[in-house]
PDB file of C-alpha atoms in Angstrom:
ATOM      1  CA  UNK A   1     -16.982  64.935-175.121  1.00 82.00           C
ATOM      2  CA  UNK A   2     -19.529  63.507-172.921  1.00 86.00           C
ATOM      3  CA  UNK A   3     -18.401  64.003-169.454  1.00 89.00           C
ATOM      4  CA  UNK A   4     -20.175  61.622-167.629  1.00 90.00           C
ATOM      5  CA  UNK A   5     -18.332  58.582-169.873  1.00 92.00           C
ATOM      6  CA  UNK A   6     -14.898  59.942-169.713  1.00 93.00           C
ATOM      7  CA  UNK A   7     -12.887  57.877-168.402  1.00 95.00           C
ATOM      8  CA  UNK A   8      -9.449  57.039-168.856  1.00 94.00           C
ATOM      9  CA  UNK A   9      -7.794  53.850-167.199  1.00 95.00           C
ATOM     10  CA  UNK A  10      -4.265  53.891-166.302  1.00 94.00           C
ATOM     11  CA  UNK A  11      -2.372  50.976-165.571  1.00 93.00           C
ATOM     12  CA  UNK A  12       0.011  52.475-162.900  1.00 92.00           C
ATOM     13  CA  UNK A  13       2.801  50.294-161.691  1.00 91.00           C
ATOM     14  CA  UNK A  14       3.213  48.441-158.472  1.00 92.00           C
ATOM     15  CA  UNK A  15       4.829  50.786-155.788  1.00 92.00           C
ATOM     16  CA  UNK A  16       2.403  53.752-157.364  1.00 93.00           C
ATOM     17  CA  UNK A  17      -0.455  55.235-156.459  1.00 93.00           C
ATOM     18  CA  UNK A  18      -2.794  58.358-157.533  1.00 94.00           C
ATOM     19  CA  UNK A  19      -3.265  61.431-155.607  1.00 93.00           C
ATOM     20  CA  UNK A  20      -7.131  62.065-155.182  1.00 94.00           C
ATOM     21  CA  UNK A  21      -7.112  65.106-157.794  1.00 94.00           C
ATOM     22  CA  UNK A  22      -5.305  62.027-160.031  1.00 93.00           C
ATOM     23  CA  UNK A  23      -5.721  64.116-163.287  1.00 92.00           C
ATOM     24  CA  UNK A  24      -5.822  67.649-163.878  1.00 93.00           C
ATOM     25  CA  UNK A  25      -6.803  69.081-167.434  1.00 93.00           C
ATOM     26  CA  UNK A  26      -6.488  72.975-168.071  1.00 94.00           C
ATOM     27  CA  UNK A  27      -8.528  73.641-170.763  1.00 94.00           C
ATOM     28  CA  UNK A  28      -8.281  77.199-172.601  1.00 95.00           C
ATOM     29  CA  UNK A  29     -10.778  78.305-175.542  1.00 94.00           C
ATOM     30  CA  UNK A  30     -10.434  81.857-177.395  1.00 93.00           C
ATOM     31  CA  UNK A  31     -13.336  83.166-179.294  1.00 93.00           C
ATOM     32  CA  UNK A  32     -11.496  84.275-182.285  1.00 87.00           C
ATOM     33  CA  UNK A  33     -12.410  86.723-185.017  1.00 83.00           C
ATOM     34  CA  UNK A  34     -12.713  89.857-183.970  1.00 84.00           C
ATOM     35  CA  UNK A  35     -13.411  88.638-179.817  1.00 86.00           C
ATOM     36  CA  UNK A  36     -10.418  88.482-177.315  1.00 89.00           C
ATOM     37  CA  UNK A  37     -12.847  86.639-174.813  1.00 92.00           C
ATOM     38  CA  UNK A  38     -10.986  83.567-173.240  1.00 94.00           C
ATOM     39  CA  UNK A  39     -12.694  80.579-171.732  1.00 93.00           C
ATOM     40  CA  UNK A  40     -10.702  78.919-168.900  1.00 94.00           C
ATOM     41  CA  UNK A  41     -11.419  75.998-166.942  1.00 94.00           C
ATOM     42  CA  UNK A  42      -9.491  72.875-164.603  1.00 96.00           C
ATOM     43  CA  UNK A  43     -11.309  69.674-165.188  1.00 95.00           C
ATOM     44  CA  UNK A  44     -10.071  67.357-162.449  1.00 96.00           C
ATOM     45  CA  UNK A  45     -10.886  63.244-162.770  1.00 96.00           C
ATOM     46  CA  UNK A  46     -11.041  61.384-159.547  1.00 97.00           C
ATOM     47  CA  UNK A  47     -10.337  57.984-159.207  1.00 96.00           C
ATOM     48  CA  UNK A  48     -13.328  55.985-159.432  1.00 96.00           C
ATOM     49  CA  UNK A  49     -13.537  52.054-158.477  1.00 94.00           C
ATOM     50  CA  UNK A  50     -17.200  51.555-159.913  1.00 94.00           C
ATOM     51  CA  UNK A  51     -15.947  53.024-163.142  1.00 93.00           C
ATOM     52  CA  UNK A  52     -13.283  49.639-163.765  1.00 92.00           C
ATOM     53  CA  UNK A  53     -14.652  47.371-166.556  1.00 89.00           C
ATOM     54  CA  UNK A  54     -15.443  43.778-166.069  1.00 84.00           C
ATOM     55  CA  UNK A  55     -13.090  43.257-168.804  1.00 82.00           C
ATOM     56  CA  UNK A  56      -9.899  45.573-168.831  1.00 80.00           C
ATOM     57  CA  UNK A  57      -7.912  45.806-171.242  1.00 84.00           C
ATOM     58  CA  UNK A  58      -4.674  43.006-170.881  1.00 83.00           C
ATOM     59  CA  UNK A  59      -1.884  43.977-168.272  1.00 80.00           C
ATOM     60  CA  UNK A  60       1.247  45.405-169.856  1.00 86.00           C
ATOM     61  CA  UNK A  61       4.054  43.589-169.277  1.00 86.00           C
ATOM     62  CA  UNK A  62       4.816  44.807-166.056  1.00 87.00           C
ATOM     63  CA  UNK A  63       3.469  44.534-162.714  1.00 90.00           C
ATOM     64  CA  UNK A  64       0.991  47.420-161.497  1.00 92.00           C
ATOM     65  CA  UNK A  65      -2.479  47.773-160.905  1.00 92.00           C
ATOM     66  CA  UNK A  66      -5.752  49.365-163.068  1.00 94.00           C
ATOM     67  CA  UNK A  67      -7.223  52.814-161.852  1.00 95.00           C
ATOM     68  CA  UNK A  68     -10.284  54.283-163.683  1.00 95.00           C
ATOM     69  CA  UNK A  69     -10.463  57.996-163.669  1.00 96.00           C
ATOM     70  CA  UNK A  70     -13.669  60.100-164.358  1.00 96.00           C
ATOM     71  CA  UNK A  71     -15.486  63.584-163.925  1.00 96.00           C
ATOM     72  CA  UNK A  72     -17.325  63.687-160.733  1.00 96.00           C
ATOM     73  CA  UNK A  73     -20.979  65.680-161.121  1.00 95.00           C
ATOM     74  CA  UNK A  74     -19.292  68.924-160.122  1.00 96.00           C
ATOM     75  CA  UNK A  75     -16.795  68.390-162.235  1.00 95.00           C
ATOM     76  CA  UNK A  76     -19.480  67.246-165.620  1.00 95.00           C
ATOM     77  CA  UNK A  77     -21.048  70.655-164.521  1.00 96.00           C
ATOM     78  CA  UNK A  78     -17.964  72.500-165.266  1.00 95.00           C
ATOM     79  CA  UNK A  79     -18.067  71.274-168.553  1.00 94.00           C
ATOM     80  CA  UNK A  80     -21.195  71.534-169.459  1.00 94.00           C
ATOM     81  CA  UNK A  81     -20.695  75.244-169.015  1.00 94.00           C
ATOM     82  CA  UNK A  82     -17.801  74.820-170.927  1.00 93.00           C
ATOM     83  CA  UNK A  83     -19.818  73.692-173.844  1.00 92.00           C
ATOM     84  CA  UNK A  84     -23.000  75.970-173.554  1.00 94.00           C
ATOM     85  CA  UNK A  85     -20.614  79.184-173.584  1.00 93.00           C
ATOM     86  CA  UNK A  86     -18.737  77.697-176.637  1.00 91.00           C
ATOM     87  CA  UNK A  87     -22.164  76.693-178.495  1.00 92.00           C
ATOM     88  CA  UNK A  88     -23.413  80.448-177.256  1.00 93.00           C
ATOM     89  CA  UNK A  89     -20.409  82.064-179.222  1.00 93.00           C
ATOM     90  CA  UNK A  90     -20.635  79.552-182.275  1.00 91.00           C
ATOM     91  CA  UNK A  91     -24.391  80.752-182.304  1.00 93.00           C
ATOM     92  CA  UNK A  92     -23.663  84.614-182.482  1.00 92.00           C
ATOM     93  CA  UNK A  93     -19.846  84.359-184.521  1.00 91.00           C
ATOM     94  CA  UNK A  94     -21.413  81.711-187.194  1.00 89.00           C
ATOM     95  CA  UNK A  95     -19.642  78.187-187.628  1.00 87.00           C
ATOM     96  CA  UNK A  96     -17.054  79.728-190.041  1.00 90.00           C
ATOM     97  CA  UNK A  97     -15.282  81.686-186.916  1.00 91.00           C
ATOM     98  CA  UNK A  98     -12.161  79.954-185.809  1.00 91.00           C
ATOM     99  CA  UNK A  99     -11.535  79.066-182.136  1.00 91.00           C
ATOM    100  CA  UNK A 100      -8.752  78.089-180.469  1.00 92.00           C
ATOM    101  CA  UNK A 101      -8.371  75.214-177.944  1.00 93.00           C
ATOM    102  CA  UNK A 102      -5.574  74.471-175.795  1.00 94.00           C
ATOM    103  CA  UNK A 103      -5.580  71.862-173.222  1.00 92.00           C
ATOM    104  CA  UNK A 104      -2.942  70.670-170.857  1.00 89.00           C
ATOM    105  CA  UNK A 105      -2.864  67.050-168.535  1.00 87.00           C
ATOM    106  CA  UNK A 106      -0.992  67.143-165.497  1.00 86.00           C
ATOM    107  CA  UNK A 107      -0.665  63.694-163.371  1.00 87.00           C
ATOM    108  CA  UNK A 108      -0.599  63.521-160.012  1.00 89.00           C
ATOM    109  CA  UNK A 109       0.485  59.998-158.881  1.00 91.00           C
ATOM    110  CA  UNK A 110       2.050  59.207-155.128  1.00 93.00           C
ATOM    111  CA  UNK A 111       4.723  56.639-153.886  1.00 93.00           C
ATOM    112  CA  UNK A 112       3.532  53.619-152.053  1.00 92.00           C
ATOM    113  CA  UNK A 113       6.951  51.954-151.455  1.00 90.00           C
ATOM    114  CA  UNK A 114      10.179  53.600-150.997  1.00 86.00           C
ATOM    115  CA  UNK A 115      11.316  51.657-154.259  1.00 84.00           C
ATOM    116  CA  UNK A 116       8.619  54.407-156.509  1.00 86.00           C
ATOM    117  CA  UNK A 117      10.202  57.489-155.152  1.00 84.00           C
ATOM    118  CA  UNK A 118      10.734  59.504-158.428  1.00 85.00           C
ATOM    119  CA  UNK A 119       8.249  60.378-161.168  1.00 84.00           C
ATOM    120  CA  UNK A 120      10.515  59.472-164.031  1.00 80.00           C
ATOM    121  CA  UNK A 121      10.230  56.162-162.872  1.00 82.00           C
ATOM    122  CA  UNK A 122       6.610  55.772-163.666  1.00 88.00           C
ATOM    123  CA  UNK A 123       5.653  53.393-166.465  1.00 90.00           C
ATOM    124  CA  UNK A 124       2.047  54.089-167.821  1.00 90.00           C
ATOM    125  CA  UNK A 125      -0.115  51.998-169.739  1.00 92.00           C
ATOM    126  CA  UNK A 126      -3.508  54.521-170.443  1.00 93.00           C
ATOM    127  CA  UNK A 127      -6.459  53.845-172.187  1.00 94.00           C
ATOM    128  CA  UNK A 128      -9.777  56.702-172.840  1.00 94.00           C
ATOM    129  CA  UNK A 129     -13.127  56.803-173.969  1.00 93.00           C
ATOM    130  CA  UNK A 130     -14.921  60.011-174.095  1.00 92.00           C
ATOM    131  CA  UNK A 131     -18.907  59.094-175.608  1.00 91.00           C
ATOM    132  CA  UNK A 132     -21.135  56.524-175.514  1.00 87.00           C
ATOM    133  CA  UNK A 133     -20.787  53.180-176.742  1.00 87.00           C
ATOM    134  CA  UNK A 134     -17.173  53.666-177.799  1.00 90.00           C
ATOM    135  CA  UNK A 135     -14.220  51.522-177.230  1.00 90.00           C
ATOM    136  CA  UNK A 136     -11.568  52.855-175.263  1.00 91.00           C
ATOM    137  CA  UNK A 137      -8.749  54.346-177.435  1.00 93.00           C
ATOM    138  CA  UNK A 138      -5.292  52.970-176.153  1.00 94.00           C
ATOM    139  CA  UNK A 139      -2.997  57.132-175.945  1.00 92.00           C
ATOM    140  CA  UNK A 140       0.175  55.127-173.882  1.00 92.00           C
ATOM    141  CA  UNK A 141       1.334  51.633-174.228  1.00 92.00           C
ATOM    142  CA  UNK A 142       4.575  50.986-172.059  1.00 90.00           C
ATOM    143  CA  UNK A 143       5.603  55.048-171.891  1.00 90.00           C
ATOM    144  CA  UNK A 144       7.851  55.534-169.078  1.00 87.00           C
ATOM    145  CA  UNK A 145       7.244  59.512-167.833  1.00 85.00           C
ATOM    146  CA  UNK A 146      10.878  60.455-168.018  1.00 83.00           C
ATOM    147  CA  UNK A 147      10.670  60.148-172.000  1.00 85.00           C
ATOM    148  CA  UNK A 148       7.505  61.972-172.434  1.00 82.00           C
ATOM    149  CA  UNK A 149       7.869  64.912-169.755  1.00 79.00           C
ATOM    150  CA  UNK A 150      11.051  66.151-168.655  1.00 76.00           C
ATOM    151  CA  UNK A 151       9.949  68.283-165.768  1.00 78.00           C
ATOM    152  CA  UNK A 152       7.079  65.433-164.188  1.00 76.00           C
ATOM    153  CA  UNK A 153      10.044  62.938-164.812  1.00 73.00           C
ATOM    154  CA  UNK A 154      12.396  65.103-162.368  1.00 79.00           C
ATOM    155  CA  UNK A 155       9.718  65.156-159.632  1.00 85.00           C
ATOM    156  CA  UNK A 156       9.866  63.029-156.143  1.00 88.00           C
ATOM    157  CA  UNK A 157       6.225  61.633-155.808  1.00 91.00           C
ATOM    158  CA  UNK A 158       4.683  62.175-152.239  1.00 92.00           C
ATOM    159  CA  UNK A 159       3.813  59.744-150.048  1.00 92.00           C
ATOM    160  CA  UNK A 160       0.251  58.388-150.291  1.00 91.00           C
ATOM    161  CA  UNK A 161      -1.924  59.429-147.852  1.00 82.00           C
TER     162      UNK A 161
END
């Protein structure tokens, strides 16, 4: 993953908005073999209006509004360290040593109308790219949040500020 072109857009749907922190990504890596050493890290991507293509991708059949999302330089730091550690550990356990790595995506959208009050009402439309030159990769087409995570889909959604 190169972190300066992640970037994921999300169509999110009129009456939403994103929090500034818009996506958080927990990331866990064990060492493995013989090592109980844990990497942990929270990768946050910011909204980011420069980041919007020219072109982006068609709207979804419902009304909303495109938000790119990327890794700030702090942020690109904080996984560069990420990968250094990992390639340190590769370099002293040898390729053949298995790792483990977890990671977890928590959205944090707001309510711009009284109409987008709960979570589970979210439809999201999300597209990512993650290296250079690469198309973006469409991960949700349509999904409304109450059928792909019970306890986000339960949640009011705060104001935005």
């Amino acid at each position: 993953i190169e972190g300066a072109q992640l970037r994921a857009l999300v169509y999110v749907p009129e009456g939403a908005g994103t929090l500034r922190d818009a996506l958080k990504v927990p990331l866990k890596i064990e060492r493995g073999g013989t090592s109980s050493e844990v990497l942990e890290e929270t990768l946050v991507l910011r909204p980011n209006r420069a980041a919007l293509p020219a072109a982006a991708p068609s709207n979804p059949n419902y009304k909303g509004h495109w938000v790119a999302l990327t890794l700030d330089a702090q942020e690109q730091q904080k996984l560069v360290g990420l990968r250094q550690r990992s390639q340190a550990w590769r370099a002293a356990d040898g390729p053949d040593t298995k790792r483990k790595v977890s990671a977890q995506v928590s959205a944090q959208f707001c309510s711009l109308s009284p109409e987008m009050s709960s979570a589970g009402d979210l439809t999201l439309t999300v597209w990512l790219r993650w290296k250079p030159e690469q198309e973006d990769l469409l991960l949700l087409d349509g999904a409304r949040l109450k059928d792909i995570d019970d306890k986000a889909a339960a949640e009011r959604l705060p104001a935005c500020a």
